[in-house]
């Protein structure tokens, strides 16, 4: 009799233990990256007294706002099982073109903004149209756009920076409203709008459907080609916005701007939980991923760690994030 009770107790303990592990696993899956961000902030605050100050924290978010905006667009692309390697070069092209129209006493500051956004949108729509209509792999198409856009930026600027920007235009990247830098406000607005698009609209449902099973989406009546063009167009639009902010912040149009930004954006998305296999990803996760990169870069700079070691560490983090993602996909 007693042995029977003992067995029951053992089973009970086993079930409780299994339930606890499952609960912990769910918490880690949902909040793991946020916990890592918090742990990283605590660690950097201990190692560097100047890290956890209002000015430095605002500086981190301001520095990551450009990459973060690009990463949001890249996230939506990756959810559809696509990729966008052209965003850094589009930033450079937008940078030199907008700078050409942002000189004092020439055009109202809204003109270079509209041109920059339109140029980014055009680049994205071209990517999406070729991918969807010609059925060419996104990697190849966006790689071609990356090369072409960078070449166009160098051609337009003759390989030299374009300066002498108006104060009203420079306010976009250097100004502040109620003490909050404008780039952070724009980053937050883009995050909110993109979250609503992805989670509260038909567009978002179709994006996840395409990434989850494109053939099933087609059978269900989703115009996959149309939505791919919209997705890449939106990513291009955000790259254009990022190019405007960066140009304003550095007070010049740089044909070399945005180098490696596309990889940082992809890294932020993947670290934030976006699956390269498609169908999985959140705007909040990507923002956290971008902040993790920003905190790491800033903290290592304060600790005088070589930028070469920073690149190695970033590569290791990306590899680990992709490994975790592949493990999750195999389990599911």
CSV table of C-alpha atoms in Angstrom, one decimal, residues 60-78 84 87-88 90-91 94 116-117 120 172-173 181-195 197 231-249 261-262 264-266 268-269 282-291 293:
chain,number,residue,atom,x,y,z
A,60,UNK,CA,22.3,54.3,-27.4
A,61,UNK,CA,18.7,54.4,-28.7
A,62,UNK,CA,19.5,57.4,-31.0
A,63,UNK,CA,22.5,55.6,-32.5
A,64,UNK,CA,20.4,52.4,-33.1
A,65,UNK,CA,17.4,54.2,-34.4
A,66,UNK,CA,18.6,54.1,-38.0
A,67,UNK,CA,19.5,50.4,-37.9
A,68,UNK,CA,16.3,49.8,-35.9
A,69,UNK,CA,14.1,51.4,-38.5
A,70,UNK,CA,15.7,49.3,-41.3
A,71,UNK,CA,15.5,46.2,-39.1
A,72,UNK,CA,11.7,46.6,-38.8
A,73,UNK,CA,11.3,46.6,-42.6
A,74,UNK,CA,13.7,43.6,-42.9
A,75,UNK,CA,11.7,41.7,-40.3
A,76,UNK,CA,8.5,41.9,-42.3
A,77,UNK,CA,10.5,40.8,-45.4
A,78,UNK,CA,12.0,37.8,-43.5
A,84,UNK,CA,16.8,42.3,-48.2
A,87,UNK,CA,19.0,48.4,-47.5
A,88,UNK,CA,22.5,49.8,-46.7
A,90,UNK,CA,19.6,52.3,-50.6
A,91,UNK,CA,20.5,54.4,-47.5
A,94,UNK,CA,19.0,58.3,-50.5
A,116,UNK,CA,14.2,60.4,-50.1
A,117,UNK,CA,11.1,58.4,-49.1
A,120,UNK,CA,13.5,54.2,-51.0
A,172,UNK,CA,15.5,65.7,-38.2
A,173,UNK,CA,18.6,64.0,-37.0
A,181,UNK,CA,15.9,63.2,-29.7
A,182,UNK,CA,13.8,63.3,-32.9
A,183,UNK,CA,15.3,60.1,-34.3
A,184,UNK,CA,14.1,58.2,-31.2
A,185,UNK,CA,10.6,59.6,-31.7
A,186,UNK,CA,10.6,58.6,-35.3
A,187,UNK,CA,11.9,55.1,-34.4
A,188,UNK,CA,9.1,54.8,-31.9
A,189,UNK,CA,6.4,55.9,-34.3
A,190,UNK,CA,7.7,53.5,-37.0
A,191,UNK,CA,7.6,50.7,-34.4
A,192,UNK,CA,4.0,51.5,-33.4
A,193,UNK,CA,2.7,51.8,-37.0
A,194,UNK,CA,4.5,48.6,-38.1
A,195,UNK,CA,3.2,46.7,-35.0
A,197,UNK,CA,0.2,46.8,-39.6
A,231,UNK,CA,6.4,44.1,-48.3
A,232,UNK,CA,9.5,45.0,-50.2
A,233,UNK,CA,8.2,48.5,-50.9
A,234,UNK,CA,7.6,49.1,-47.2
A,235,UNK,CA,11.1,47.9,-46.4
A,236,UNK,CA,12.5,50.2,-49.1
A,237,UNK,CA,10.4,53.1,-47.7
A,238,UNK,CA,11.9,52.5,-44.2
A,239,UNK,CA,15.4,52.3,-45.7
A,240,UNK,CA,14.7,55.7,-47.3
A,241,UNK,CA,13.6,57.1,-44.0
A,242,UNK,CA,16.7,55.8,-42.3
A,243,UNK,CA,18.8,57.4,-45.0
A,244,UNK,CA,17.1,60.8,-44.4
A,245,UNK,CA,17.7,60.5,-40.6
A,246,UNK,CA,21.4,59.5,-41.0
A,247,UNK,CA,22.1,62.3,-43.6
A,248,UNK,CA,20.6,64.8,-41.2
A,249,UNK,CA,22.5,63.5,-38.2
A,261,UNK,CA,23.7,48.3,-42.1
A,262,UNK,CA,21.8,45.5,-43.9
A,264,UNK,CA,23.1,44.7,-38.6
A,265,UNK,CA,19.4,44.9,-39.5
A,266,UNK,CA,19.2,41.2,-40.2
A,268,UNK,CA,18.7,42.6,-35.0
A,269,UNK,CA,15.7,40.7,-36.5
A,282,UNK,CA,7.6,40.3,-34.1
A,283,UNK,CA,8.3,44.0,-34.2
A,284,UNK,CA,8.9,44.1,-30.5
A,285,UNK,CA,11.4,41.3,-30.7
A,286,UNK,CA,13.3,43.1,-33.4
A,287,UNK,CA,13.4,46.3,-31.4
A,288,UNK,CA,14.8,44.4,-28.5
A,289,UNK,CA,17.4,42.8,-30.8
A,290,UNK,CA,18.5,46.2,-32.1
A,291,UNK,CA,18.8,47.5,-28.5
A,293,UNK,CA,23.3,45.3,-30.4
